[in-house]
Amino acid sequence: MPPEQTTVAIVGAGPAGLLLARLLHNAGVDCVVLESRDRAYVERRQRAGILEQATVDALRAAGAGERLDREGIPHDGIELRFGGRSHRVDFPSLAGGRRVMVYAQTEVVKDLIALQLADGGPLLFDTEVREVTGADTERPVVRYVHEGRERSLSCSYVVGCDGFHGVVKQAIPEAVRSTYERVYPYSWLGALAEAPPVYDELIYAHSSRGFALASMRSPTVSRLYLQVPNGTDPAEWPDERIWDELDARFALDAEPGWKLERGPVTAKSVLPMRSHVTEPMRHGRVLLAGDAAHIVPPTGAKGLNLAAADVIVLARALAEWHSTGSTERLDAYSDTCLRRVWRAEHFSYFMTTTLHADPAQSAFDTRLQLAQLERVATSPHAAAELAENYTGLPIRS
């Protein structure tokens, strides 16, 4: 039988909710995780694939580092392509030795689910959370449906890790909630392909045809992105058209024959681009983390890492409250996280607007973009700023 009481109710079994559950388990704080989808859906949900050093360190400390260290692909930089030229940004030399790891969100989730089911608290899939009540009381209640029955879970704190459209956010009254948003006039067409990458690190390309990104999921699987108009139907892009457009956008003057390794595209999707922040991230006994509180465009690889930073800060705060009764860190949770969130929002906005071709931009705007990219390529200070933000700023709580 699902429990009727717990210390922390976590809504959402994505990376944020699962990592928080593991960190709380290790700190001796009991929790229950409620997830609306089934396990198979959660484990195949394609999202981010770039982990900052701090995220990698947190997964290792949580006990989820064995397969990550065996199968993850360390990256010491990225390549910028613009104006027919290429420039590499070296992370360790510019960011105090920090690097990033390529390891898909699907694999992070699988590792954390396995740990939670092995020795963690209850993890309930196929569970629809209907509402959260009593945010201003000492025992808020989560009302949900599991296996066809309506149930309730009383707890000390509720954490919403249930995404942008989640239910938990609605427990924070609109009168105290502020939202800030920017919607971009383009989307990403994402393609997962059974094709070995012919590049060692991610390639970010600015071109007159639009932005392109070459990434990877493994030595045999490529993850590729193309800037496309909003509302694009993936069916309009057969495999050959995707490969031809990628080759055109990655073209180099010095290597006219450079091409990607081609293979069958196994998945296609269109991802709209938006920046969004909800403030505050806490009201009473209800707290938000990850996409429930903020969205970033994927250009800066910040989404999963921001979610991880949120729950690392929150786990420390909840562990302190549980062991000492002090709410000092919990009271500071929203302000602490939002400082990092807005820094990441700015970096993601910079990467997005510098590399993408706005349909309405002028030739003057394009020259400004190229001037900024040239500065990164020629100024150690500008390159260091990019490297420090990309690899991730320290997590303070």
mmCIF file of C-alpha atoms in Angstrom:
data_model
loop_
_atom_site.group_PDB
_atom_site.id
_atom_site.type_symbol
_atom_site.label_atom_id
_atom_site.label_comp_id
_atom_site.label_asym_id
_atom_site.label_seq_id
_atom_site.Cartn_x
_atom_site.Cartn_y
_atom_site.Cartn_z
ATOM 1 C CA MET A 1 0.000 0.000 0.000
ATOM 2 C CA PRO A 2 1.302 3.499 -0.792
ATOM 3 C CA PRO A 3 2.180 5.357 2.414
ATOM 4 C CA GLU A 4 -0.147 8.035 3.734
ATOM 5 C CA GLN A 5 2.608 10.088 5.374
ATOM 6 C CA THR A 6 6.194 11.024 4.597
ATOM 7 C CA THR A 7 8.681 13.778 5.295
ATOM 8 C CA VAL A 8 9.132 14.994 1.700
ATOM 9 C CA ALA A 9 6.743 14.382 -1.184
ATOM 10 C CA ILE A 10 8.494 14.699 -4.561
ATOM 11 C CA VAL A 11 6.276 15.123 -7.593
ATOM 12 C CA GLY A 12 8.045 14.113 -10.798
ATOM 13 C CA ALA A 13 10.564 11.335 -11.523
ATOM 14 C CA GLY A 14 12.797 13.167 -13.946
ATOM 15 C CA PRO A 15 16.472 13.799 -13.157
ATOM 16 C CA ALA A 16 15.642 16.505 -10.596
ATOM 17 C CA GLY A 17 13.135 14.475 -8.598
ATOM 18 C CA LEU A 18 15.162 11.275 -8.700
ATOM 19 C CA LEU A 19 18.443 12.940 -7.746
ATOM 20 C CA LEU A 20 16.731 14.758 -4.880
ATOM 21 C CA ALA A 21 15.235 11.465 -3.671
ATOM 22 C CA ARG A 22 18.663 9.835 -3.699
ATOM 23 C CA LEU A 23 20.352 12.724 -1.900
ATOM 24 C CA LEU A 24 17.624 12.717 0.758
ATOM 25 C CA HIS A 25 17.892 8.944 1.161
ATOM 26 C CA ASN A 26 21.638 9.269 1.748
ATOM 27 C CA ALA A 27 20.959 11.984 4.347
ATOM 28 C CA GLY A 28 18.418 9.844 6.194
ATOM 29 C CA VAL A 29 15.362 11.888 5.134
ATOM 30 C CA ASP A 30 12.414 9.756 4.010
ATOM 31 C CA CYS A 31 10.514 10.702 0.867
ATOM 32 C CA VAL A 32 7.986 9.435 -1.678
ATOM 33 C CA VAL A 33 8.286 10.073 -5.429
ATOM 34 C CA LEU A 34 5.109 10.359 -7.524
ATOM 35 C CA GLU A 35 5.345 10.191 -11.343
ATOM 36 C CA SER A 36 2.454 10.540 -13.788
ATOM 37 C CA ARG A 37 4.035 8.441 -16.564
ATOM 38 C CA ASP A 38 5.018 4.775 -16.605
ATOM 39 C CA ARG A 39 8.601 3.656 -16.084
ATOM 40 C CA ALA A 40 9.219 2.809 -19.740
ATOM 41 C CA TYR A 41 8.188 6.304 -20.853
ATOM 42 C CA VAL A 42 10.346 8.015 -18.235
ATOM 43 C CA GLU A 43 13.413 5.964 -19.142
ATOM 44 C CA ARG A 44 13.196 6.724 -22.872
ATOM 45 C CA ARG A 45 12.295 10.421 -22.627
ATOM 46 C CA GLN A 46 14.966 12.171 -24.731
ATOM 47 C CA ARG A 47 16.255 15.431 -23.323
ATOM 48 C CA ALA A 48 19.687 16.768 -22.391
ATOM 49 C CA GLY A 49 22.993 15.009 -22.757
ATOM 50 C CA ILE A 50 25.669 17.402 -21.425
ATOM 51 C CA LEU A 51 26.578 17.208 -17.729
ATOM 52 C CA GLU A 52 28.549 19.907 -15.962
ATOM 53 C CA GLN A 53 31.382 18.916 -13.657
ATOM 54 C CA ALA A 54 29.254 19.693 -10.571
ATOM 55 C CA THR A 55 26.420 17.489 -11.855
ATOM 56 C CA VAL A 56 28.827 14.620 -12.492
ATOM 57 C CA ASP A 57 30.292 15.038 -9.005
ATOM 58 C CA ALA A 58 26.801 15.012 -7.448
ATOM 59 C CA LEU A 59 25.811 11.830 -9.296
ATOM 60 C CA ARG A 60 28.995 10.114 -8.165
ATOM 61 C CA ALA A 61 28.417 11.189 -4.556
ATOM 62 C CA ALA A 62 24.831 9.907 -4.783
ATOM 63 C CA GLY A 63 26.055 6.474 -5.862
ATOM 64 C CA ALA A 64 25.068 6.861 -9.505
ATOM 65 C CA GLY A 65 28.516 7.243 -11.007
ATOM 66 C CA GLU A 66 29.571 3.702 -11.914
ATOM 67 C CA ARG A 67 28.020 3.450 -15.391
ATOM 68 C CA LEU A 68 28.470 7.175 -16.008
ATOM 69 C CA ASP A 69 32.235 6.825 -15.522
ATOM 70 C CA ARG A 70 32.320 3.721 -17.689
ATOM 71 C CA GLU A 71 30.169 4.933 -20.596
ATOM 72 C CA GLY A 72 30.209 8.733 -20.376
ATOM 73 C CA ILE A 73 32.307 10.669 -22.871
ATOM 74 C CA PRO A 74 34.437 13.460 -21.327
ATOM 75 C CA HIS A 75 34.673 16.648 -23.379
ATOM 76 C CA ASP A 76 37.380 19.244 -22.884
ATOM 77 C CA GLY A 77 35.921 21.865 -25.209
ATOM 78 C CA ILE A 78 33.549 22.818 -28.009
ATOM 79 C CA GLU A 79 34.122 23.907 -31.576
ATOM 80 C CA LEU A 80 32.599 27.104 -32.958
ATOM 81 C CA ARG A 81 32.119 27.351 -36.731
ATOM 82 C CA PHE A 82 31.303 30.691 -38.302
ATOM 83 C CA GLY A 83 32.207 32.525 -41.490
ATOM 84 C CA GLY A 84 33.536 29.307 -43.011
ATOM 85 C CA ARG A 85 36.131 28.980 -40.215
ATOM 86 C CA SER A 86 36.539 26.884 -37.103
ATOM 87 C CA HIS A 87 37.675 27.783 -33.572
ATOM 88 C CA ARG A 88 38.022 25.508 -30.554
ATOM 89 C CA VAL A 89 37.298 26.676 -27.005
ATOM 90 C CA ASP A 90 39.464 24.677 -24.590
ATOM 91 C CA PHE A 91 37.677 24.268 -21.259
ATOM 92 C CA PRO A 92 40.362 23.045 -18.823
ATOM 93 C CA SER A 93 42.834 25.803 -19.682
ATOM 94 C CA LEU A 94 40.160 28.504 -19.487
ATOM 95 C CA ALA A 95 37.932 27.246 -16.652
ATOM 96 C CA GLY A 96 40.314 26.023 -13.979
ATOM 97 C CA GLY A 97 40.501 22.437 -15.198
ATOM 98 C CA ARG A 98 36.730 21.892 -15.440
ATOM 99 C CA ARG A 99 35.216 19.850 -18.263
ATOM 100 C CA VAL A 100 31.814 18.408 -19.199
ATOM 101 C CA MET A 101 30.557 14.859 -19.729
ATOM 102 C CA VAL A 102 28.334 13.555 -22.542
ATOM 103 C CA TYR A 103 25.891 11.131 -20.920
ATOM 104 C CA ALA A 104 22.270 11.122 -21.976
ATOM 105 C CA GLN A 105 19.458 12.083 -19.614
ATOM 106 C CA THR A 106 17.818 8.735 -20.370
ATOM 107 C CA GLU A 107 20.825 6.979 -18.842
ATOM 108 C CA VAL A 108 20.961 9.275 -15.811
ATOM 109 C CA VAL A 109 17.293 8.502 -15.174
ATOM 110 C CA LYS A 110 17.790 4.730 -15.572
ATOM 111 C CA ASP A 111 20.654 4.770 -13.072
ATOM 112 C CA LEU A 112 18.709 6.782 -10.499
ATOM 113 C CA ILE A 113 15.526 4.711 -10.890
ATOM 114 C CA ALA A 114 17.507 1.516 -10.321
ATOM 115 C CA LEU A 115 18.988 2.932 -7.117
ATOM 116 C CA GLN A 116 15.639 4.195 -5.863
ATOM 117 C CA LEU A 117 13.883 0.878 -6.452
ATOM 118 C CA ALA A 118 16.754 -1.070 -4.913
ATOM 119 C CA ASP A 119 16.934 0.643 -1.533
ATOM 120 C CA GLY A 120 15.199 4.032 -1.625
ATOM 121 C CA GLY A 121 11.732 5.173 -0.619
ATOM 122 C CA PRO A 122 8.548 4.490 -2.598
ATOM 123 C CA LEU A 123 8.611 5.442 -6.295
ATOM 124 C CA LEU A 124 5.098 5.333 -7.759
ATOM 125 C CA PHE A 125 4.707 5.418 -11.537
ATOM 126 C CA ASP A 126 1.380 5.926 -13.360
ATOM 127 C CA THR A 127 0.341 8.261 -10.567
ATOM 128 C CA GLU A 128 -1.655 11.378 -11.408
ATOM 129 C CA VAL A 129 -1.274 14.176 -8.886
ATOM 130 C CA ARG A 130 -4.526 16.136 -8.811
ATOM 131 C CA GLU A 131 -3.666 18.939 -6.393
ATOM 132 C CA VAL A 132 -1.499 20.104 -3.520
ATOM 133 C CA THR A 133 -3.233 21.764 -0.591
ATOM 134 C CA GLY A 134 -2.100 23.368 2.646
ATOM 135 C CA ALA A 135 1.058 25.052 1.375
ATOM 136 C CA ASP A 136 0.840 27.488 4.303
ATOM 137 C CA THR A 137 0.324 24.764 6.925
ATOM 138 C CA GLU A 138 2.814 22.498 8.684
ATOM 139 C CA ARG A 139 1.442 19.403 6.899
ATOM 140 C CA PRO A 140 0.566 20.020 3.256
ATOM 141 C CA VAL A 141 -1.294 17.246 1.428
ATOM 142 C CA VAL A 142 -0.767 15.803 -2.036
ATOM 143 C CA ARG A 143 -3.922 14.309 -3.540
ATOM 144 C CA TYR A 144 -3.357 11.791 -6.300
ATOM 145 C CA VAL A 145 -4.748 8.773 -8.151
ATOM 146 C CA HIS A 146 -2.825 5.496 -8.174
ATOM 147 C CA GLU A 147 -4.076 2.178 -9.560
ATOM 148 C CA GLY A 148 -7.512 3.699 -10.029
ATOM 149 C CA ARG A 149 -7.915 4.839 -6.424
ATOM 150 C CA GLU A 150 -7.866 8.361 -5.049
ATOM 151 C CA ARG A 151 -5.317 8.731 -2.287
ATOM 152 C CA SER A 152 -3.662 11.445 -0.205
ATOM 153 C CA LEU A 153 -0.135 11.899 1.100
ATOM 154 C CA SER A 154 0.549 14.115 4.119
ATOM 155 C CA CYS A 155 4.072 15.487 4.395
ATOM 156 C CA SER A 156 6.284 18.181 5.847
ATOM 157 C CA TYR A 157 7.371 19.551 2.452
ATOM 158 C CA VAL A 158 6.245 19.141 -1.159
ATOM 159 C CA VAL A 159 8.789 19.548 -3.952
ATOM 160 C CA GLY A 160 7.545 20.137 -7.486
ATOM 161 C CA CYS A 161 9.910 18.512 -9.990
ATOM 162 C CA ASP A 162 7.009 17.994 -12.389
ATOM 163 C CA GLY A 163 8.022 20.298 -15.229
ATOM 164 C CA PHE A 164 6.736 23.455 -16.840
ATOM 165 C CA HIS A 165 3.100 22.264 -16.981
ATOM 166 C CA GLY A 166 3.182 20.614 -13.559
ATOM 167 C CA VAL A 167 0.522 20.708 -10.869
ATOM 168 C CA VAL A 168 2.664 21.696 -7.884
ATOM 169 C CA LYS A 169 3.310 25.215 -9.195
ATOM 170 C CA GLN A 170 -0.428 25.876 -8.948
ATOM 171 C CA ALA A 171 -0.202 25.532 -5.158
ATOM 172 C CA ILE A 172 1.669 28.845 -5.100
ATOM 173 C CA PRO A 173 -0.993 31.593 -5.257
ATOM 174 C CA GLU A 174 -0.918 33.709 -8.414
ATOM 175 C CA ALA A 175 -0.839 36.812 -6.232
ATOM 176 C CA VAL A 176 2.671 35.913 -5.009
ATOM 177 C CA ARG A 177 3.947 34.361 -8.252
ATOM 178 C CA SER A 178 5.830 36.338 -10.905
ATOM 179 C CA THR A 179 6.774 34.968 -14.307
ATOM 180 C CA TYR A 180 9.326 36.216 -16.800
ATOM 181 C CA GLU A 181 9.448 34.813 -20.308
ATOM 182 C CA ARG A 182 10.928 35.172 -23.786
ATOM 183 C CA VAL A 183 9.733 33.060 -26.723
ATOM 184 C CA TYR A 184 12.171 32.782 -29.631
ATOM 185 C CA PRO A 185 11.104 32.993 -33.299
ATOM 186 C CA TYR A 186 12.645 29.637 -34.215
ATOM 187 C CA SER A 187 12.812 26.009 -33.058
ATOM 188 C CA TRP A 188 15.227 23.088 -33.182
ATOM 189 C CA LEU A 189 14.694 20.031 -35.325
ATOM 190 C CA GLY A 190 16.387 17.273 -33.345
ATOM 191 C CA ALA A 191 17.547 14.071 -35.030
ATOM 192 C CA LEU A 192 18.886 10.925 -33.376
ATOM 193 C CA ALA A 193 20.902 8.921 -35.896
ATOM 194 C CA GLU A 194 22.680 5.596 -35.984
ATOM 195 C CA ALA A 195 25.846 7.198 -37.294
ATOM 196 C CA PRO A 196 29.271 7.397 -35.619
ATOM 197 C CA PRO A 197 30.331 11.001 -34.949
ATOM 198 C CA VAL A 198 33.239 12.200 -37.086
ATOM 199 C CA TYR A 199 34.069 14.863 -34.493
ATOM 200 C CA ASP A 200 35.566 14.601 -31.019
ATOM 201 C CA GLU A 201 33.541 17.398 -29.387
ATOM 202 C CA LEU A 202 30.326 19.324 -29.933
ATOM 203 C CA ILE A 203 30.236 21.634 -32.941
ATOM 204 C CA TYR A 204 28.163 24.827 -32.753
ATOM 205 C CA ALA A 205 27.690 26.384 -36.197
ATOM 206 C CA HIS A 206 26.545 29.886 -37.153
ATOM 207 C CA SER A 207 25.650 30.166 -40.831
ATOM 208 C CA SER A 208 23.518 32.216 -43.179
ATOM 209 C CA ARG A 209 21.254 29.158 -43.456
ATOM 210 C CA GLY A 210 20.677 29.038 -39.694
ATOM 211 C CA PHE A 211 22.158 27.381 -36.629
ATOM 212 C CA ALA A 212 23.300 23.740 -36.443
ATOM 213 C CA LEU A 213 24.698 21.582 -33.653
ATOM 214 C CA ALA A 214 26.504 18.261 -33.894
ATOM 215 C CA SER A 215 26.484 16.273 -30.663
ATOM 216 C CA MET A 216 26.644 12.591 -29.739
ATOM 217 C CA ARG A 217 25.097 10.027 -27.441
ATOM 218 C CA SER A 218 27.725 7.314 -27.881
ATOM 219 C CA PRO A 219 30.559 6.358 -30.253
ATOM 220 C CA THR A 220 27.915 4.957 -32.623
ATOM 221 C CA VAL A 221 24.982 7.353 -32.142
ATOM 222 C CA SER A 222 24.863 11.014 -33.197
ATOM 223 C CA ARG A 223 22.510 13.668 -31.840
ATOM 224 C CA LEU A 224 22.043 16.493 -34.354
ATOM 225 C CA TYR A 225 20.058 19.724 -34.420
ATOM 226 C CA LEU A 226 18.975 22.232 -37.057
ATOM 227 C CA GLN A 227 17.363 25.627 -36.594
ATOM 228 C CA VAL A 228 13.917 25.545 -38.250
ATOM 229 C CA PRO A 229 10.884 27.869 -38.273
ATOM 230 C CA ASN A 230 8.372 27.566 -35.453
ATOM 231 C CA GLY A 231 5.589 25.161 -36.306
ATOM 232 C CA THR A 232 7.799 22.936 -38.474
ATOM 233 C CA ASP A 233 6.475 19.401 -39.058
ATOM 234 C CA PRO A 234 9.293 16.815 -38.695
ATOM 235 C CA ALA A 235 7.679 14.851 -41.527
ATOM 236 C CA GLU A 236 8.768 17.652 -43.879
ATOM 237 C CA TRP A 237 12.368 16.624 -43.244
ATOM 238 C CA PRO A 238 13.288 13.235 -44.710
ATOM 239 C CA ASP A 239 16.666 11.809 -43.717
ATOM 240 C CA GLU A 240 18.523 12.944 -46.814
ATOM 241 C CA ARG A 241 17.315 16.521 -46.461
ATOM 242 C CA ILE A 242 18.514 16.602 -42.828
ATOM 243 C CA TRP A 243 21.985 15.336 -43.752
ATOM 244 C CA ASP A 244 22.315 17.690 -46.732
ATOM 245 C CA GLU A 245 21.355 20.707 -44.631
ATOM 246 C CA LEU A 246 23.704 19.746 -41.818
ATOM 247 C CA ASP A 247 26.612 19.428 -44.250
ATOM 248 C CA ALA A 248 25.787 22.834 -45.747
ATOM 249 C CA ARG A 249 25.687 24.576 -42.368
ATOM 250 C CA PHE A 250 28.903 22.970 -41.102
ATOM 251 C CA ALA A 251 30.863 23.744 -44.296
ATOM 252 C CA LEU A 252 34.454 24.979 -43.880
ATOM 253 C CA ASP A 253 36.410 27.004 -46.410
ATOM 254 C CA ALA A 254 39.615 25.161 -45.512
ATOM 255 C CA GLU A 255 37.998 21.699 -45.767
ATOM 256 C CA PRO A 256 35.519 21.825 -48.652
ATOM 257 C CA GLY A 257 35.031 18.056 -48.529
ATOM 258 C CA TRP A 258 34.204 17.866 -44.808
ATOM 259 C CA LYS A 259 30.984 15.908 -44.213
ATOM 260 C CA LEU A 260 29.193 14.152 -41.416
ATOM 261 C CA GLU A 261 29.026 10.369 -41.274
ATOM 262 C CA ARG A 262 25.517 9.443 -42.449
ATOM 263 C CA GLY A 263 23.169 6.782 -41.121
ATOM 264 C CA PRO A 264 19.469 6.105 -40.537
ATOM 265 C CA VAL A 265 17.639 8.721 -38.455
ATOM 266 C CA THR A 266 15.807 6.826 -35.723
ATOM 267 C CA ALA A 267 13.933 9.739 -34.112
ATOM 268 C CA LYS A 268 12.918 13.263 -35.101
ATOM 269 C CA SER A 269 11.247 15.973 -33.058
ATOM 270 C CA VAL A 270 10.803 19.740 -33.052
ATOM 271 C CA LEU A 271 11.724 21.635 -29.896
ATOM 272 C CA PRO A 272 10.375 25.198 -29.432
ATOM 273 C CA MET A 273 12.776 27.658 -27.803
ATOM 274 C CA ARG A 274 11.852 29.686 -24.737
ATOM 275 C CA SER A 275 13.315 31.282 -21.649
ATOM 276 C CA HIS A 276 11.068 31.257 -18.588
ATOM 277 C CA VAL A 277 11.481 31.894 -14.849
ATOM 278 C CA THR A 278 8.914 31.632 -12.053
ATOM 279 C CA GLU A 279 9.622 33.499 -8.828
ATOM 280 C CA PRO A 280 9.700 32.683 -5.974
ATOM 281 C CA MET A 281 10.747 29.032 -6.015
ATOM 282 C CA ARG A 282 9.271 28.512 -2.554
ATOM 283 C CA HIS A 283 5.982 29.367 -0.884
ATOM 284 C CA GLY A 284 5.342 28.008 2.593
ATOM 285 C CA ARG A 285 5.974 24.269 2.524
ATOM 286 C CA VAL A 286 5.930 24.037 -1.279
ATOM 287 C CA LEU A 287 9.180 24.280 -3.266
ATOM 288 C CA LEU A 288 9.887 24.168 -7.004
ATOM 289 C CA ALA A 289 12.934 22.734 -8.743
ATOM 290 C CA GLY A 290 14.082 22.272 -12.326
ATOM 291 C CA ASP A 291 11.688 22.931 -15.205
ATOM 292 C CA ALA A 292 8.844 23.582 -12.779
ATOM 293 C CA ALA A 293 10.617 26.842 -11.918
ATOM 294 C CA HIS A 294 12.645 27.726 -15.005
ATOM 295 C CA ILE A 295 13.186 26.877 -18.671
ATOM 296 C CA VAL A 296 16.260 27.726 -20.740
ATOM 297 C CA PRO A 297 16.821 27.291 -24.473
ATOM 298 C CA PRO A 298 19.059 24.239 -24.944
ATOM 299 C CA THR A 299 21.873 26.145 -26.685
ATOM 300 C CA GLY A 300 23.867 26.566 -23.478
ATOM 301 C CA ALA A 301 23.313 22.993 -22.152
ATOM 302 C CA LYS A 302 21.966 24.349 -18.855
ATOM 303 C CA GLY A 303 18.548 22.691 -18.393
ATOM 304 C CA LEU A 304 19.397 19.426 -16.628
ATOM 305 C CA ASN A 305 22.341 21.046 -14.862
ATOM 306 C CA LEU A 306 20.212 23.841 -13.416
ATOM 307 C CA ALA A 307 17.759 21.223 -12.160
ATOM 308 C CA ALA A 308 20.608 19.304 -10.531
ATOM 309 C CA ALA A 309 21.927 22.474 -8.895
ATOM 310 C CA ASP A 310 18.460 23.253 -7.487
ATOM 311 C CA VAL A 311 18.073 19.868 -5.814
ATOM 312 C CA ILE A 312 21.650 19.817 -4.516
ATOM 313 C CA VAL A 313 20.937 23.110 -2.720
ATOM 314 C CA LEU A 314 17.539 21.838 -1.584
ATOM 315 C CA ALA A 315 18.845 18.507 -0.309
ATOM 316 C CA ARG A 316 21.415 20.299 1.835
ATOM 317 C CA ALA A 317 18.706 22.575 3.225
ATOM 318 C CA LEU A 318 16.280 19.733 3.984
ATOM 319 C CA ALA A 319 19.037 17.639 5.578
ATOM 320 C CA GLU A 320 20.001 20.550 7.849
ATOM 321 C CA TRP A 321 16.355 21.102 8.838
ATOM 322 C CA HIS A 322 15.881 17.382 9.491
ATOM 323 C CA SER A 323 18.979 17.070 11.692
ATOM 324 C CA THR A 324 18.967 20.410 13.514
ATOM 325 C CA GLY A 325 15.527 21.953 13.058
ATOM 326 C CA SER A 326 17.073 25.034 11.434
ATOM 327 C CA THR A 327 15.189 26.487 8.457
ATOM 328 C CA GLU A 328 17.892 29.009 7.588
ATOM 329 C CA ARG A 329 18.914 27.288 4.354
ATOM 330 C CA LEU A 330 15.328 26.482 3.421
ATOM 331 C CA ASP A 331 14.381 30.139 3.903
ATOM 332 C CA ALA A 332 17.227 31.140 1.573
ATOM 333 C CA TYR A 333 16.512 28.393 -1.015
ATOM 334 C CA SER A 334 14.677 30.518 -3.583
ATOM 335 C CA ASP A 335 17.117 33.442 -3.513
ATOM 336 C CA THR A 336 20.125 31.108 -3.581
ATOM 337 C CA CYS A 337 18.891 29.217 -6.631
ATOM 338 C CA LEU A 338 17.590 32.241 -8.517
ATOM 339 C CA ARG A 339 21.010 33.885 -8.526
ATOM 340 C CA ARG A 340 22.358 30.890 -10.420
ATOM 341 C CA VAL A 341 19.215 30.583 -12.558
ATOM 342 C CA TRP A 342 19.424 34.130 -13.873
ATOM 343 C CA ARG A 343 23.140 33.733 -14.620
ATOM 344 C CA ALA A 344 22.324 30.604 -16.640
ATOM 345 C CA GLU A 345 19.380 32.327 -18.322
ATOM 346 C CA HIS A 346 21.694 35.107 -19.469
ATOM 347 C CA PHE A 347 24.316 32.678 -20.768
ATOM 348 C CA SER A 348 21.712 30.615 -22.635
ATOM 349 C CA TYR A 349 20.241 33.779 -24.123
ATOM 350 C CA PHE A 350 23.719 34.882 -25.215
ATOM 351 C CA MET A 351 24.487 31.558 -26.881
ATOM 352 C CA THR A 352 21.079 31.433 -28.547
ATOM 353 C CA THR A 353 20.941 34.956 -29.930
ATOM 354 C CA THR A 354 24.591 34.909 -31.006
ATOM 355 C CA LEU A 355 24.366 31.673 -32.975
ATOM 356 C CA HIS A 356 20.849 31.711 -34.456
ATOM 357 C CA ALA A 357 19.593 33.681 -37.427
ATOM 358 C CA ASP A 358 16.458 35.557 -36.429
ATOM 359 C CA PRO A 359 14.095 35.605 -39.451
ATOM 360 C CA ALA A 360 13.696 39.364 -38.996
ATOM 361 C CA GLN A 361 17.321 40.283 -38.396
ATOM 362 C CA SER A 362 19.187 42.664 -40.680
ATOM 363 C CA ALA A 363 22.632 42.345 -42.239
ATOM 364 C CA PHE A 364 23.809 44.689 -39.471
ATOM 365 C CA ASP A 365 22.581 42.221 -36.817
ATOM 366 C CA THR A 366 24.418 39.387 -38.540
ATOM 367 C CA ARG A 367 27.661 41.364 -38.543
ATOM 368 C CA LEU A 368 27.251 41.980 -34.806
ATOM 369 C CA GLN A 369 26.907 38.216 -34.244
ATOM 370 C CA LEU A 370 30.054 37.533 -36.242
ATOM 371 C CA ALA A 371 31.915 40.241 -34.340
ATOM 372 C CA GLN A 372 30.972 38.597 -31.048
ATOM 373 C CA LEU A 373 32.088 35.164 -32.258
ATOM 374 C CA GLU A 374 35.341 36.681 -33.509
ATOM 375 C CA ARG A 375 35.943 38.142 -30.063
ATOM 376 C CA VAL A 376 35.516 34.716 -28.453
ATOM 377 C CA ALA A 377 37.986 33.318 -30.984
ATOM 378 C CA THR A 378 40.615 36.006 -30.367
ATOM 379 C CA SER A 379 40.194 37.154 -26.748
ATOM 380 C CA PRO A 380 41.222 34.816 -23.891
ATOM 381 C CA HIS A 381 38.948 36.823 -21.588
ATOM 382 C CA ALA A 382 35.871 36.333 -23.791
ATOM 383 C CA ALA A 383 36.711 32.659 -24.305
ATOM 384 C CA ALA A 384 37.150 32.168 -20.550
ATOM 385 C CA GLU A 385 33.743 33.729 -19.878
ATOM 386 C CA LEU A 386 32.133 31.248 -22.260
ATOM 387 C CA ALA A 387 34.108 28.286 -20.875
ATOM 388 C CA GLU A 388 33.349 29.114 -17.223
ATOM 389 C CA ASN A 389 29.621 29.396 -17.873
ATOM 390 C CA TYR A 390 29.460 26.330 -20.120
ATOM 391 C CA THR A 391 31.261 24.046 -17.665
ATOM 392 C CA GLY A 392 29.173 25.408 -14.803
ATOM 393 C CA LEU A 393 29.607 27.868 -11.970
ATOM 394 C CA PRO A 394 30.154 26.629 -8.383
ATOM 395 C CA ILE A 395 27.026 25.528 -6.520
ATOM 396 C CA ARG A 396 26.726 27.551 -3.334
ATOM 397 C CA SER A 397 24.110 27.090 -0.646
#
